[in-house]
mmCIF file of C-alpha atoms in Angstrom:
data_model
loop_
_atom_site.group_PDB
_atom_site.id
_atom_site.type_symbol
_atom_site.label_atom_id
_atom_site.label_comp_id
_atom_site.label_asym_id
_atom_site.label_seq_id
_atom_site.Cartn_x
_atom_site.Cartn_y
_atom_site.Cartn_z
ATOM 1 C CA MET A 18 -30.901 -3.034 -58.494
ATOM 2 C CA MET A 19 -29.526 -5.675 -56.236
ATOM 3 C CA ARG A 20 -26.166 -4.055 -56.481
ATOM 4 C CA ILE A 21 -27.492 -0.622 -55.296
ATOM 5 C CA ALA A 22 -29.474 -2.247 -52.397
ATOM 6 C CA SER A 23 -26.259 -4.089 -51.421
ATOM 7 C CA LEU A 24 -24.268 -0.944 -51.468
ATOM 8 C CA LEU A 25 -26.856 0.926 -49.440
ATOM 9 C CA LEU A 26 -27.034 -1.921 -46.890
ATOM 10 C CA SER A 27 -23.148 -1.915 -46.623
ATOM 11 C CA ALA A 28 -23.137 1.829 -46.116
ATOM 12 C CA LEU A 29 -25.771 1.593 -43.418
ATOM 13 C CA ILE A 30 -23.777 -1.045 -41.573
ATOM 14 C CA ILE A 31 -20.601 1.153 -41.869
ATOM 15 C CA LEU A 32 -22.459 4.216 -40.560
ATOM 16 C CA ALA A 33 -24.062 2.192 -37.788
ATOM 17 C CA GLY A 34 -20.447 1.261 -36.573
ATOM 18 C CA CYS A 35 -19.643 5.019 -36.495
ATOM 19 C CA THR A 36 -22.163 5.954 -33.912
ATOM 20 C CA PRO A 37 -20.968 6.490 -30.392
ATOM 21 C CA PRO A 38 -21.860 3.961 -27.762
ATOM 22 C CA PRO A 39 -24.850 4.869 -25.548
ATOM 23 C CA PRO A 40 -23.759 6.973 -22.525
ATOM 24 C CA GLN A 41 -23.068 4.900 -19.585
ATOM 25 C CA ASN A 42 -23.766 5.915 -16.027
ATOM 26 C CA GLN A 43 -20.952 8.285 -14.934
ATOM 27 C CA VAL A 44 -19.688 7.835 -11.367
ATOM 28 C CA GLY A 45 -18.024 10.213 -9.102
ATOM 29 C CA VAL A 46 -14.807 9.681 -7.094
ATOM 30 C CA ASP A 47 -16.811 8.167 -4.337
ATOM 31 C CA GLY A 48 -18.032 5.441 -6.768
ATOM 32 C CA LYS A 49 -21.687 6.611 -6.647
ATOM 33 C CA PRO A 50 -23.484 7.679 -9.812
ATOM 34 C CA LEU A 51 -23.222 11.467 -10.565
ATOM 35 C CA PRO A 52 -26.507 13.279 -9.736
ATOM 36 C CA LYS A 53 -28.789 14.334 -12.556
ATOM 37 C CA VAL A 54 -30.552 17.677 -12.472
ATOM 38 C CA TYR A 55 -34.215 17.191 -11.389
ATOM 39 C CA ARG A 56 -36.313 19.824 -13.323
ATOM 40 C CA ILE A 57 -39.621 20.719 -11.804
ATOM 41 C CA ARG A 58 -42.054 21.661 -14.541
ATOM 42 C CA SER A 59 -44.651 24.473 -14.092
ATOM 43 C CA GLY A 60 -47.998 23.217 -12.827
ATOM 44 C CA GLU A 61 -46.428 20.362 -10.761
ATOM 45 C CA THR A 62 -46.811 22.131 -7.414
ATOM 46 C CA SER A 63 -49.820 20.300 -6.094
ATOM 47 C CA LYS A 64 -48.556 16.940 -7.422
ATOM 48 C CA ILE A 65 -45.243 17.310 -5.656
ATOM 49 C CA GLN A 66 -46.754 18.607 -2.388
ATOM 50 C CA PHE A 67 -49.188 15.716 -2.324
ATOM 51 C CA ARG A 68 -46.455 13.139 -3.119
ATOM 52 C CA MET A 69 -44.445 14.570 -0.259
ATOM 53 C CA LEU A 70 -47.502 14.481 2.080
ATOM 54 C CA ASP A 71 -48.275 10.922 1.162
ATOM 55 C CA SER A 72 -44.610 9.934 1.799
ATOM 56 C CA VAL A 73 -44.480 11.665 5.078
ATOM 57 C CA ASN A 74 -47.666 10.137 6.217
ATOM 58 C CA SER A 75 -46.399 6.663 5.218
ATOM 59 C CA LEU A 76 -43.354 7.220 7.332
ATOM 60 C CA ARG A 77 -45.335 8.619 10.267
ATOM 61 C CA SER A 78 -47.737 5.676 10.061
ATOM 62 C CA ALA A 79 -44.820 3.188 10.105
ATOM 63 C CA ALA A 80 -43.544 4.902 13.198
ATOM 64 C CA GLY A 81 -46.912 4.735 14.976
ATOM 65 C CA GLN A 82 -47.727 8.454 14.532
ATOM 66 C CA SER A 83 -50.910 10.087 13.260
ATOM 67 C CA SER A 84 -51.062 11.485 9.819
ATOM 68 C CA VAL A 85 -50.666 15.292 9.019
ATOM 69 C CA GLN A 86 -52.620 17.456 6.609
ATOM 70 C CA LEU A 87 -51.196 19.900 4.112
ATOM 71 C CA ASN A 88 -51.878 23.480 5.225
ATOM 72 C CA SER A 89 -51.924 26.352 2.838
ATOM 73 C CA LYS A 90 -50.555 28.824 5.415
ATOM 74 C CA LEU A 91 -47.671 26.621 6.282
ATOM 75 C CA ASN A 92 -47.058 26.179 2.523
ATOM 76 C CA ALA A 93 -46.885 29.908 2.147
ATOM 77 C CA ALA A 94 -44.402 30.191 5.059
ATOM 78 C CA ALA A 95 -42.205 27.387 3.412
ATOM 79 C CA ALA A 96 -42.433 29.121 0.011
ATOM 80 C CA THR A 97 -41.279 32.481 1.546
ATOM 81 C CA HIS A 98 -38.375 30.746 3.278
ATOM 82 C CA SER A 99 -37.199 28.851 0.205
ATOM 83 C CA ARG A 100 -37.123 32.026 -1.841
ATOM 84 C CA ASP A 101 -35.255 33.809 0.897
ATOM 85 C CA MET A 102 -32.629 31.036 1.238
ATOM 86 C CA SER A 103 -32.082 31.352 -2.476
ATOM 87 C CA VAL A 104 -31.542 35.072 -2.193
ATOM 88 C CA GLN A 105 -29.176 34.551 0.637
ATOM 89 C CA ASN A 106 -27.547 31.681 -1.128
ATOM 90 C CA ARG A 107 -27.284 29.496 2.043
ATOM 91 C CA PRO A 108 -29.519 26.940 3.724
ATOM 92 C CA TRP A 109 -30.299 28.090 7.247
ATOM 93 C CA HIS A 110 -33.351 28.706 9.345
ATOM 94 C CA PHE A 111 -33.211 32.638 9.727
ATOM 95 C CA GLY A 112 -34.608 34.945 7.074
ATOM 96 C CA SER A 113 -32.581 37.721 5.638
ATOM 97 C CA ASP A 114 -34.673 39.977 7.852
ATOM 98 C CA GLY A 115 -33.745 38.058 10.927
ATOM 99 C CA SER A 116 -37.061 36.121 10.983
ATOM 100 C CA SER A 117 -37.306 32.675 12.589
ATOM 101 C CA PRO A 118 -39.555 29.874 11.495
ATOM 102 C CA ILE A 119 -42.043 30.987 14.322
ATOM 103 C CA ASP A 120 -42.030 34.442 12.934
ATOM 104 C CA ARG A 121 -42.748 33.227 9.396
ATOM 105 C CA ILE A 122 -45.766 31.030 10.472
ATOM 106 C CA LYS A 123 -47.233 33.839 12.495
ATOM 107 C CA ARG A 124 -46.907 36.284 9.444
ATOM 108 C CA VAL A 125 -48.969 34.001 7.343
ATOM 109 C CA GLY A 126 -51.636 33.649 9.952
ATOM 110 C CA TYR A 127 -51.119 30.207 11.176
ATOM 111 C CA GLU A 128 -52.758 29.910 14.552
ATOM 112 C CA GLY A 129 -51.061 26.737 15.683
ATOM 113 C CA GLY A 130 -47.571 26.233 17.123
ATOM 114 C CA LEU A 131 -44.430 25.343 15.338
ATOM 115 C CA VAL A 132 -43.203 21.777 15.608
ATOM 116 C CA GLY A 133 -40.107 22.331 13.378
ATOM 117 C CA GLU A 134 -38.752 23.105 9.972
ATOM 118 C CA THR A 135 -36.460 21.203 7.744
ATOM 119 C CA ILE A 136 -34.591 22.644 4.866
ATOM 120 C CA SER A 137 -32.192 21.635 2.065
ATOM 121 C CA GLU A 138 -30.133 22.967 -0.789
ATOM 122 C CA THR A 139 -29.900 20.306 -3.363
ATOM 123 C CA TYR A 140 -30.366 19.245 -6.991
ATOM 124 C CA GLU A 141 -32.398 16.065 -5.853
ATOM 125 C CA THR A 142 -35.958 15.168 -5.954
ATOM 126 C CA GLU A 143 -38.365 15.810 -3.056
ATOM 127 C CA LEU A 144 -38.279 12.075 -2.236
ATOM 128 C CA GLU A 145 -34.492 11.915 -2.277
ATOM 129 C CA THR A 146 -34.478 14.910 -0.064
ATOM 130 C CA LEU A 147 -36.927 13.301 2.357
ATOM 131 C CA ALA A 148 -34.836 10.208 2.494
ATOM 132 C CA ALA A 149 -31.823 12.276 3.491
ATOM 133 C CA TRP A 150 -33.883 14.169 6.086
ATOM 134 C CA MET A 151 -34.858 10.757 7.596
ATOM 135 C CA GLU A 152 -31.213 9.770 7.932
ATOM 136 C CA ASP A 153 -30.420 12.883 10.096
ATOM 137 C CA PRO A 154 -31.787 12.491 13.726
ATOM 138 C CA SER A 155 -32.800 16.057 14.092
ATOM 139 C CA THR A 156 -34.840 16.431 10.890
ATOM 140 C CA ARG A 157 -36.169 12.846 11.412
ATOM 141 C CA GLN A 158 -37.523 13.983 14.815
ATOM 142 C CA VAL A 159 -39.323 16.948 13.160
ATOM 143 C CA ILE A 160 -41.034 14.788 10.538
ATOM 144 C CA LEU A 161 -42.095 12.156 12.999
ATOM 145 C CA ALA A 162 -43.001 14.501 15.797
ATOM 146 C CA PRO A 163 -46.002 13.107 17.763
ATOM 147 C CA ASP A 164 -47.668 16.526 18.230
ATOM 148 C CA ALA A 165 -47.452 17.483 14.421
ATOM 149 C CA ARG A 166 -50.939 17.943 12.857
ATOM 150 C CA ASN A 167 -50.197 20.117 9.790
ATOM 151 C CA MET A 168 -47.400 20.336 7.168
ATOM 152 C CA GLY A 169 -46.274 22.961 4.774
ATOM 153 C CA PHE A 170 -44.026 22.185 1.919
ATOM 154 C CA SER A 171 -42.594 24.285 -0.788
ATOM 155 C CA TRP A 172 -39.394 25.094 -2.837
ATOM 156 C CA LEU A 173 -37.729 27.353 -5.125
ATOM 157 C CA GLN A 174 -35.808 26.024 -8.105
ATOM 158 C CA GLU A 175 -33.052 28.348 -9.617
ATOM 159 C CA ASN A 176 -32.319 28.307 -13.370
ATOM 160 C CA ASN A 177 -29.203 26.104 -12.766
ATOM 161 C CA GLY A 178 -31.490 23.419 -11.272
ATOM 162 C CA LYS A 179 -30.646 23.953 -7.585
ATOM 163 C CA ILE A 180 -33.626 23.508 -5.361
ATOM 164 C CA TRP A 181 -34.160 25.086 -1.932
ATOM 165 C CA TRP A 182 -36.706 22.857 -0.168
ATOM 166 C CA THR A 183 -38.584 23.836 3.016
ATOM 167 C CA LEU A 184 -40.920 21.658 5.094
ATOM 168 C CA VAL A 185 -42.601 23.052 8.139
ATOM 169 C CA MET A 186 -44.594 21.030 10.587
ATOM 170 C CA GLY A 187 -47.214 22.671 12.777
ATOM 171 C CA LYS A 188 -49.415 21.658 15.746
#
């Protein structure tokens, strides 16, 4: 019996030595870790929208600006544009029908004015995308605009993981 247990233990030790090492963080040519695909699960819409709202309001507060509120009409305009950017396969502010951000907020019945729109084509999370927007002076200006009172935020994620983010600020 002891002999069988000893053989099994030896076999286990040998097999353990055959397992591949745990994967290490792979890095790109720039020395930075390669991105991992961020998958948005169904039912996470409000969780992601409110996480973005809280983050934007924290940044606005730190900059001495008033907070903004999530607006369902601006969310709809952002969702429409995210879908349209995916169809066009390019991140830009004009719709496939020639619409501008102003046209889109009017179509959904938003009665305030447009402060600005920020967009992104990425595989990153909403908070990584917000951090990138804050590094760019033009998108940072939209997010921290003193006259902003409302925010719309939406996205479309393609099957390959690519996400088309749209954030709209209104007054």
